[in-house]
Amino acid sequence: MTLDIKNLQRLATTVRTLSIDAVQKANSGHPGLPLGAADFTSVLWANYLRFNPKDPSWINRDRFVLSAGHGCMLLYSMLHLFGYDLPMSQLQQFRQWESITPGHPEFGITPGVECTTGPLGQGAANSVGLALSGKMLAARYGADLFNYRVFTLVSDGDLMEGVSAEAGSLAGHMQLDNLVYMYDDNKISLAGETELCFTESVAKRYEGYGWFVQSCDGHNMQEVAQCLDQALAQRGRPSLICCRTLLGFGSPNKSNTHEAHGAPLGAEEIKATKRNLGWPEDAQFLVPEDVQAFIAARVEKKVEESSAWKGSFSTWRSSNGELAKQLESQLARAIDPKLKDELLAIFKEPKKDATRNLSGAAIQVIAKYVPGFVGGSADLDPSTKTAIKGGGDVSHENFAGKNIHFGVREHAMGSLANGLAYTQAWIPYTATFLVFSDYMRPAMRVGAISHLQALYIFTHDSFWVGEDGPTHEPIEHVMSLRLIPNMRVLRPADGVEVAMCYYAALTHKHGPSTLIFSRQNLPSLTRPASFSPDDVLKGGYILKEGILKESSQPKLVLVATGSEVGAAVEAATMLEAEGGHSVQVVSMPCVELFTAQSAAYKAELFPAGARIAVVEAGVTLGWSSILGRDALAIGIDHYGASAPGEILAEKFGFTGQAIKERIAAWIES
Ligand SMILES: Cc1ncc(C[n+]2csc(CCOP(=O)(O)OP(=O)(O)O)c2C)c(N)n1
């Protein structure tokens, strides 16, 4: 492609100076990356990227992901210049309270920001999910309609992080040729030169993953364009373009040093930089008219492209009634009102079973009703029971499949699922053993910050795993996942709860849900006549009333979650039979939902004066803030052991009998 180099350079200088001015005004931020990467990103934005700034959520737009989120002034400058709803006043409010220009990009806050980035590596991995999403949409609705490309700016830090290796390996395997990484190869990171710790051949590594790899001078716009042309002509391979740049380009005293990475340049150095770049040294936040005119002409073309797409889409919609309806429902992430009853119907006949199996049954029904429900496990679906039967495996030969084989790559699995969720066209799910949630926790946290609807499924949820021993037995995990704000943690106890927990997750569109299931069989539960399945949506409900309820308030409320609910009922029955106590059992599959209930509802479950005990096969820390500091928490505050689960339950005090004894002693004390 032939470029208008002069105007592109003016654009790049505008981006550079806006970025350093904003960082200076905020007195914090990262000027080095915008200064270094402005040339190659200007080429990309002006000449390649397809988008409509007036319709930032246009579904077939190209995605630009700034994985190195610390360099966000580059992105904000581009968004402002290219006409997104990001006025100059927002650039001037960079990093300030209530601005839409936060210190790292946040999805849903700033129009045009595709992914929340900042934790290095996440954006690189999200991009693989975004690219996969494009392929999967194309396979369902046609490549004429869905052919967007994903361009990701990755930095040294992104490529040092392990998650990018997992994701890069998957992208190569899946042959995602709609994905282009532009590597800001400046050989400097925060603490110094990459020579200190990062000397591998990135190019060879990505070649090994099956990527098409090129290198260029990232300040030579024509070379950059040639590489982009080549990358976009590739079939069957994602692309890596190593753009050799100077961190802090233009700054006479700080470029190519780590000093330019993460601190304002300082007023004098900014002047010197502007002089060096041929810019008026006293002008701040300057966007010259010629630059505005150049961009306006580019934007006009881009808007035309998006309008043309909309025209083709209308034609397609009128001749593809049913499919168009499906797409609409998929994009709305709509849940068929019949789904709840269909889910409950499979659990009509109570039976003793592991909740992972019950979850597996639920997944089959959901997949029938929810077209955007796709996902898979980290090489564990025979154990997690998460495969969609007859759904087909997603591969480069079959992007129409529903089952994604993430391989043993938990961290990338989480980030890829988030990438799918960012397109708002899927309700993705992931699956692995609960103990390995630690391996994907960074992605879960970003999913929660970004209000993504993703379902993180975990099985093998306690010491009951048994023979595999302490490395495979979650202890702190359930409670520690509850610590993540804006994420629901659901741990159902039987089929009815499994059905309703899935329903809660599928209808919760503004944050992820974590679903936690047992490996071992659990008893089916008997419920009072007053029970309605919707009670599960309240997070906690009365599963068993106290026997003396008619004559007095229950003296004890015993709370349990998931696999401990059955044992709690047993213990309560024994306490009532042997001790004449009145024990109300509360099943609490979701603390977050329960906490949001009214005081009156909470008082029904926990009548004034009743003593409260809770049993969960996990750490006890945390229960006092949920149930009050006088509550007795029966849990496990040490690692498990290798032995059959039943033996461990006896040794660790999780049988009905042992729970009863603990509580009886506590009541008497
Ligand atoms: C997971 C993670 N670890 C650490 C950081 C803190 N951090 C922010 S930028 C940075 C250095 C990144 O260097 P590089 O990626 O080369 O960016 P550049 O210096 O080119 O701007 C570090 C360590 C982070 N943001 N994310």
PDB file of C-alpha atoms in Angstrom, residues 40-221:
ATOM      1  CA  PHE A  40       3.349   2.043  13.276  1.00  0.00           C
ATOM      2  CA  THR A  41       0.012   2.557  15.004  1.00  0.00           C
ATOM      3  CA  SER A  42      -0.667   5.651  12.881  1.00  0.00           C
ATOM      4  CA  VAL A  43      -0.208   3.549   9.741  1.00  0.00           C
ATOM      5  CA  LEU A  44      -2.524   0.931  11.172  1.00  0.00           C
ATOM      6  CA  TRP A  45      -5.250   3.311  12.270  1.00  0.00           C
ATOM      7  CA  ALA A  46      -5.237   5.532   9.221  1.00  0.00           C
ATOM      8  CA  ASN A  47      -4.788   2.923   6.509  1.00  0.00           C
ATOM      9  CA  TYR A  48      -5.914  -0.484   7.732  1.00  0.00           C
ATOM     10  CA  LEU A  49      -8.197  -0.514  10.716  1.00  0.00           C
ATOM     11  CA  ARG A  50     -11.896  -0.675   9.811  1.00  0.00           C
ATOM     12  CA  PHE A  51     -14.214   0.983  12.262  1.00  0.00           C
ATOM     13  CA  ASN A  52     -16.929   3.541  12.627  1.00  0.00           C
ATOM     14  CA  PRO A  53     -16.275   5.976  15.474  1.00  0.00           C
ATOM     15  CA  LYS A  54     -19.963   6.849  15.612  1.00  0.00           C
ATOM     16  CA  ASP A  55     -20.874   3.206  16.042  1.00  0.00           C
ATOM     17  CA  PRO A  56     -18.136   1.792  18.252  1.00  0.00           C
ATOM     18  CA  SER A  57     -19.983  -1.466  18.799  1.00  0.00           C
ATOM     19  CA  TRP A  58     -20.386  -2.251  15.087  1.00  0.00           C
ATOM     20  CA  ILE A  59     -20.096  -6.005  15.259  1.00  0.00           C
ATOM     21  CA  ASN A  60     -17.813  -6.457  12.253  1.00  0.00           C
ATOM     22  CA  ARG A  61     -15.351  -3.713  13.144  1.00  0.00           C
ATOM     23  CA  ASP A  62     -11.685  -4.575  13.246  1.00  0.00           C
ATOM     24  CA  ARG A  63     -10.458  -4.791  16.806  1.00  0.00           C
ATOM     25  CA  PHE A  64      -7.435  -2.907  18.034  1.00  0.00           C
ATOM     26  CA  VAL A  65      -6.240  -4.228  21.372  1.00  0.00           C
ATOM     27  CA  LEU A  66      -3.591  -2.379  23.320  1.00  0.00           C
ATOM     28  CA  SER A  67      -2.276  -5.279  25.331  1.00  0.00           C
ATOM     29  CA  ALA A  68       0.390  -3.086  26.881  1.00  0.00           C
ATOM     30  CA  GLY A  69      -2.344  -1.124  28.621  1.00  0.00           C
ATOM     31  CA  HIS A  70       0.093   1.144  30.418  1.00  0.00           C
ATOM     32  CA  GLY A  71       0.618   2.933  27.095  1.00  0.00           C
ATOM     33  CA  CYS A  72      -3.064   3.891  27.013  1.00  0.00           C
ATOM     34  CA  MET A  73      -2.498   7.529  26.125  1.00  0.00           C
ATOM     35  CA  LEU A  74      -1.625   6.200  22.681  1.00  0.00           C
ATOM     36  CA  LEU A  75      -5.059   4.598  22.462  1.00  0.00           C
ATOM     37  CA  TYR A  76      -6.939   7.528  23.964  1.00  0.00           C
ATOM     38  CA  SER A  77      -5.179   9.913  21.565  1.00  0.00           C
ATOM     39  CA  MET A  78      -6.154   7.754  18.582  1.00  0.00           C
ATOM     40  CA  LEU A  79      -9.748   7.433  19.779  1.00  0.00           C
ATOM     41  CA  HIS A  80      -9.999  11.173  20.259  1.00  0.00           C
ATOM     42  CA  LEU A  81      -8.414  12.021  16.922  1.00  0.00           C
ATOM     43  CA  PHE A  82     -10.473   9.498  14.966  1.00  0.00           C
ATOM     44  CA  GLY A  83     -13.742  10.896  16.215  1.00  0.00           C
ATOM     45  CA  TYR A  84     -14.857   8.599  19.001  1.00  0.00           C
ATOM     46  CA  ASP A  85     -16.885  10.191  21.737  1.00  0.00           C
ATOM     47  CA  LEU A  86     -13.780  11.054  23.703  1.00  0.00           C
ATOM     48  CA  PRO A  87     -13.427  14.820  23.799  1.00  0.00           C
ATOM     49  CA  MET A  88     -10.197  16.687  24.404  1.00  0.00           C
ATOM     50  CA  SER A  89     -11.383  17.515  27.911  1.00  0.00           C
ATOM     51  CA  GLN A  90     -11.123  13.796  28.662  1.00  0.00           C
ATOM     52  CA  LEU A  91      -7.524  13.632  27.476  1.00  0.00           C
ATOM     53  CA  GLN A  92      -6.895  16.523  29.812  1.00  0.00           C
ATOM     54  CA  GLN A  93      -8.533  14.566  32.605  1.00  0.00           C
ATOM     55  CA  PHE A  94      -6.328  11.531  32.075  1.00  0.00           C
ATOM     56  CA  ARG A  95      -6.235   9.336  35.195  1.00  0.00           C
ATOM     57  CA  GLN A  96      -8.565  11.628  37.152  1.00  0.00           C
ATOM     58  CA  TRP A  97     -11.662  10.840  39.199  1.00  0.00           C
ATOM     59  CA  GLU A  98     -14.718  10.077  37.035  1.00  0.00           C
ATOM     60  CA  SER A  99     -12.869  10.621  33.773  1.00  0.00           C
ATOM     61  CA  ILE A 100     -13.314   8.087  30.988  1.00  0.00           C
ATOM     62  CA  THR A 101      -9.574   8.028  30.485  1.00  0.00           C
ATOM     63  CA  PRO A 102      -8.504   5.770  33.361  1.00  0.00           C
ATOM     64  CA  GLY A 103      -4.899   4.848  34.031  1.00  0.00           C
ATOM     65  CA  HIS A 104      -5.233   1.635  32.043  1.00  0.00           C
ATOM     66  CA  PRO A 105      -7.919   0.937  29.430  1.00  0.00           C
ATOM     67  CA  GLU A 106     -11.197  -0.376  30.810  1.00  0.00           C
ATOM     68  CA  PHE A 107     -13.824  -2.049  28.679  1.00  0.00           C
ATOM     69  CA  GLY A 108     -17.226  -0.395  28.979  1.00  0.00           C
ATOM     70  CA  ILE A 109     -15.786   2.913  30.210  1.00  0.00           C
ATOM     71  CA  THR A 110     -14.237   4.432  27.100  1.00  0.00           C
ATOM     72  CA  PRO A 111     -15.891   4.066  23.689  1.00  0.00           C
ATOM     73  CA  GLY A 112     -13.547   2.140  21.409  1.00  0.00           C
ATOM     74  CA  VAL A 113     -11.684   0.294  24.157  1.00  0.00           C
ATOM     75  CA  GLU A 114     -12.072  -3.376  23.238  1.00  0.00           C
ATOM     76  CA  CYS A 115     -10.531  -5.012  26.285  1.00  0.00           C
ATOM     77  CA  THR A 116      -9.505  -4.086  29.793  1.00  0.00           C
ATOM     78  CA  THR A 117      -5.731  -4.280  29.761  1.00  0.00           C
ATOM     79  CA  GLY A 118      -2.947  -3.504  32.158  1.00  0.00           C
ATOM     80  CA  PRO A 119      -2.065  -6.879  33.613  1.00  0.00           C
ATOM     81  CA  LEU A 120       0.476  -7.658  30.922  1.00  0.00           C
ATOM     82  CA  GLY A 121      -0.300 -10.590  28.669  1.00  0.00           C
ATOM     83  CA  GLN A 122      -4.078 -10.453  29.134  1.00  0.00           C
ATOM     84  CA  GLY A 123      -4.791  -8.396  26.021  1.00  0.00           C
ATOM     85  CA  ALA A 124      -2.529 -10.604  23.926  1.00  0.00           C
ATOM     86  CA  ALA A 125      -4.528 -13.616  25.066  1.00  0.00           C
ATOM     87  CA  ASN A 126      -7.927 -11.882  24.854  1.00  0.00           C
ATOM     88  CA  SER A 127      -7.107 -11.119  21.231  1.00  0.00           C
ATOM     89  CA  VAL A 128      -6.910 -14.812  20.464  1.00  0.00           C
ATOM     90  CA  GLY A 129     -10.440 -15.125  21.860  1.00  0.00           C
ATOM     91  CA  LEU A 130     -11.586 -12.142  19.799  1.00  0.00           C
ATOM     92  CA  ALA A 131     -10.077 -13.657  16.649  1.00  0.00           C
ATOM     93  CA  LEU A 132     -11.592 -17.045  17.425  1.00  0.00           C
ATOM     94  CA  SER A 133     -14.926 -15.349  17.951  1.00  0.00           C
ATOM     95  CA  GLY A 134     -14.659 -13.811  14.467  1.00  0.00           C
ATOM     96  CA  LYS A 135     -13.983 -17.211  12.919  1.00  0.00           C
ATOM     97  CA  MET A 136     -16.824 -18.808  14.842  1.00  0.00           C
ATOM     98  CA  LEU A 137     -19.249 -16.075  13.804  1.00  0.00           C
ATOM     99  CA  ALA A 138     -18.110 -16.433  10.187  1.00  0.00           C
ATOM    100  CA  ALA A 139     -18.669 -20.189  10.300  1.00  0.00           C
ATOM    101  CA  ARG A 140     -22.229 -19.672  11.512  1.00  0.00           C
ATOM    102  CA  TYR A 141     -23.325 -16.623   9.588  1.00  0.00           C
ATOM    103  CA  GLY A 142     -20.945 -16.357   6.655  1.00  0.00           C
ATOM    104  CA  ALA A 143     -17.496 -14.931   6.032  1.00  0.00           C
ATOM    105  CA  ASP A 144     -19.002 -12.135   3.936  1.00  0.00           C
ATOM    106  CA  LEU A 145     -20.670 -10.845   7.060  1.00  0.00           C
ATOM    107  CA  PHE A 146     -18.008 -11.589   9.621  1.00  0.00           C
ATOM    108  CA  ASN A 147     -14.486 -10.950   8.444  1.00  0.00           C
ATOM    109  CA  TYR A 148     -13.085  -8.582  11.029  1.00  0.00           C
ATOM    110  CA  ARG A 149      -9.411  -8.690  11.891  1.00  0.00           C
ATOM    111  CA  VAL A 150      -7.785  -8.303  15.278  1.00  0.00           C
ATOM    112  CA  PHE A 151      -4.692  -6.109  15.581  1.00  0.00           C
ATOM    113  CA  THR A 152      -2.928  -6.241  18.901  1.00  0.00           C
ATOM    114  CA  LEU A 153      -0.113  -4.105  20.148  1.00  0.00           C
ATOM    115  CA  VAL A 154       2.043  -6.313  22.343  1.00  0.00           C
ATOM    116  CA  SER A 155       5.103  -5.213  24.261  1.00  0.00           C
ATOM    117  CA  ASP A 156       8.115  -6.960  25.723  1.00  0.00           C
ATOM    118  CA  GLY A 157       6.246  -7.408  28.987  1.00  0.00           C
ATOM    119  CA  ASP A 158       3.283  -9.000  27.198  1.00  0.00           C
ATOM    120  CA  LEU A 159       5.515 -11.514  25.529  1.00  0.00           C
ATOM    121  CA  MET A 160       7.431 -12.290  28.697  1.00  0.00           C
ATOM    122  CA  GLU A 161       4.203 -13.280  30.449  1.00  0.00           C
ATOM    123  CA  GLY A 162       3.388 -16.990  30.240  1.00  0.00           C
ATOM    124  CA  VAL A 163      -0.233 -16.420  29.300  1.00  0.00           C
ATOM    125  CA  SER A 164       0.802 -15.022  25.931  1.00  0.00           C
ATOM    126  CA  ALA A 165       2.768 -18.192  25.258  1.00  0.00           C
ATOM    127  CA  GLU A 166      -0.258 -20.369  25.995  1.00  0.00           C
ATOM    128  CA  ALA A 167      -2.485 -18.175  23.862  1.00  0.00           C
ATOM    129  CA  GLY A 168       0.034 -17.880  21.027  1.00  0.00           C
ATOM    130  CA  SER A 169       0.363 -21.632  20.884  1.00  0.00           C
ATOM    131  CA  LEU A 170      -3.405 -22.009  20.640  1.00  0.00           C
ATOM    132  CA  ALA A 171      -3.732 -19.278  18.005  1.00  0.00           C
ATOM    133  CA  GLY A 172      -1.146 -21.008  15.844  1.00  0.00           C
ATOM    134  CA  HIS A 173      -2.825 -24.358  16.327  1.00  0.00           C
ATOM    135  CA  MET A 174      -6.195 -22.905  15.384  1.00  0.00           C
ATOM    136  CA  GLN A 175      -4.651 -21.138  12.394  1.00  0.00           C
ATOM    137  CA  LEU A 176      -6.230 -17.808  13.255  1.00  0.00           C
ATOM    138  CA  ASP A 177      -5.185 -15.808  10.222  1.00  0.00           C
ATOM    139  CA  ASN A 178      -7.426 -12.915  11.271  1.00  0.00           C
ATOM    140  CA  LEU A 179      -5.014 -12.082  14.095  1.00  0.00           C
ATOM    141  CA  VAL A 180      -2.022  -9.750  13.786  1.00  0.00           C
ATOM    142  CA  TYR A 181       0.268  -8.908  16.682  1.00  0.00           C
ATOM    143  CA  MET A 182       2.299  -5.741  16.271  1.00  0.00           C
ATOM    144  CA  TYR A 183       5.189  -6.184  18.659  1.00  0.00           C
ATOM    145  CA  ASP A 184       6.579  -2.939  20.020  1.00  0.00           C
ATOM    146  CA  ASP A 185      10.083  -4.323  20.100  1.00  0.00           C
ATOM    147  CA  ASN A 186      11.929  -1.578  21.969  1.00  0.00           C
ATOM    148  CA  LYS A 187      14.176  -3.748  24.117  1.00  0.00           C
ATOM    149  CA  ILE A 188      13.371  -1.723  27.238  1.00  0.00           C
ATOM    150  CA  SER A 189      10.957  -2.553  30.022  1.00  0.00           C
ATOM    151  CA  LEU A 190      10.250  -0.961  33.378  1.00  0.00           C
ATOM    152  CA  ALA A 191      13.414  -1.769  35.253  1.00  0.00           C
ATOM    153  CA  GLY A 192      15.927  -1.553  32.460  1.00  0.00           C
ATOM    154  CA  GLU A 193      16.948  -3.165  29.202  1.00  0.00           C
ATOM    155  CA  THR A 194      15.363  -6.464  28.253  1.00  0.00           C
ATOM    156  CA  GLU A 195      18.908  -7.747  27.882  1.00  0.00           C
ATOM    157  CA  LEU A 196      18.721  -8.244  31.657  1.00  0.00           C
ATOM    158  CA  CYS A 197      16.181 -11.039  31.463  1.00  0.00           C
ATOM    159  CA  PHE A 198      14.629 -11.523  28.006  1.00  0.00           C
ATOM    160  CA  THR A 199      17.034 -12.655  25.333  1.00  0.00           C
ATOM    161  CA  GLU A 200      15.156 -15.456  23.586  1.00  0.00           C
ATOM    162  CA  SER A 201      14.329 -15.223  19.919  1.00  0.00           C
ATOM    163  CA  VAL A 202      10.719 -14.098  19.972  1.00  0.00           C
ATOM    164  CA  ALA A 203      10.577 -14.549  16.203  1.00  0.00           C
ATOM    165  CA  LYS A 204      11.673 -18.187  16.373  1.00  0.00           C
ATOM    166  CA  ARG A 205       9.314 -18.860  19.234  1.00  0.00           C
ATOM    167  CA  TYR A 206       6.322 -17.625  17.282  1.00  0.00           C
ATOM    168  CA  GLU A 207       7.485 -19.415  14.159  1.00  0.00           C
ATOM    169  CA  GLY A 208       7.459 -22.516  16.306  1.00  0.00           C
ATOM    170  CA  TYR A 209       3.850 -21.802  17.224  1.00  0.00           C
ATOM    171  CA  GLY A 210       3.006 -21.744  13.526  1.00  0.00           C
ATOM    172  CA  TRP A 211       2.793 -17.965  13.126  1.00  0.00           C
ATOM    173  CA  PHE A 212       3.929 -15.946  10.127  1.00  0.00           C
ATOM    174  CA  VAL A 213       6.687 -13.718  11.477  1.00  0.00           C
ATOM    175  CA  GLN A 214       8.123 -10.552   9.960  1.00  0.00           C
ATOM    176  CA  SER A 215      10.377  -7.789  11.236  1.00  0.00           C
ATOM    177  CA  CYS A 216      10.576  -4.150  10.324  1.00  0.00           C
ATOM    178  CA  ASP A 217      11.763  -0.782  11.458  1.00  0.00           C
ATOM    179  CA  GLY A 218       8.737   0.374  13.419  1.00  0.00           C
ATOM    180  CA  HIS A 219       9.489   3.976  12.517  1.00  0.00           C
ATOM    181  CA  ASN A 220       9.607   3.285   8.796  1.00  0.00           C
ATOM    182  CA  MET A 221       5.986   3.619   7.811  1.00  0.00           C
TER     183      MET A 221
END
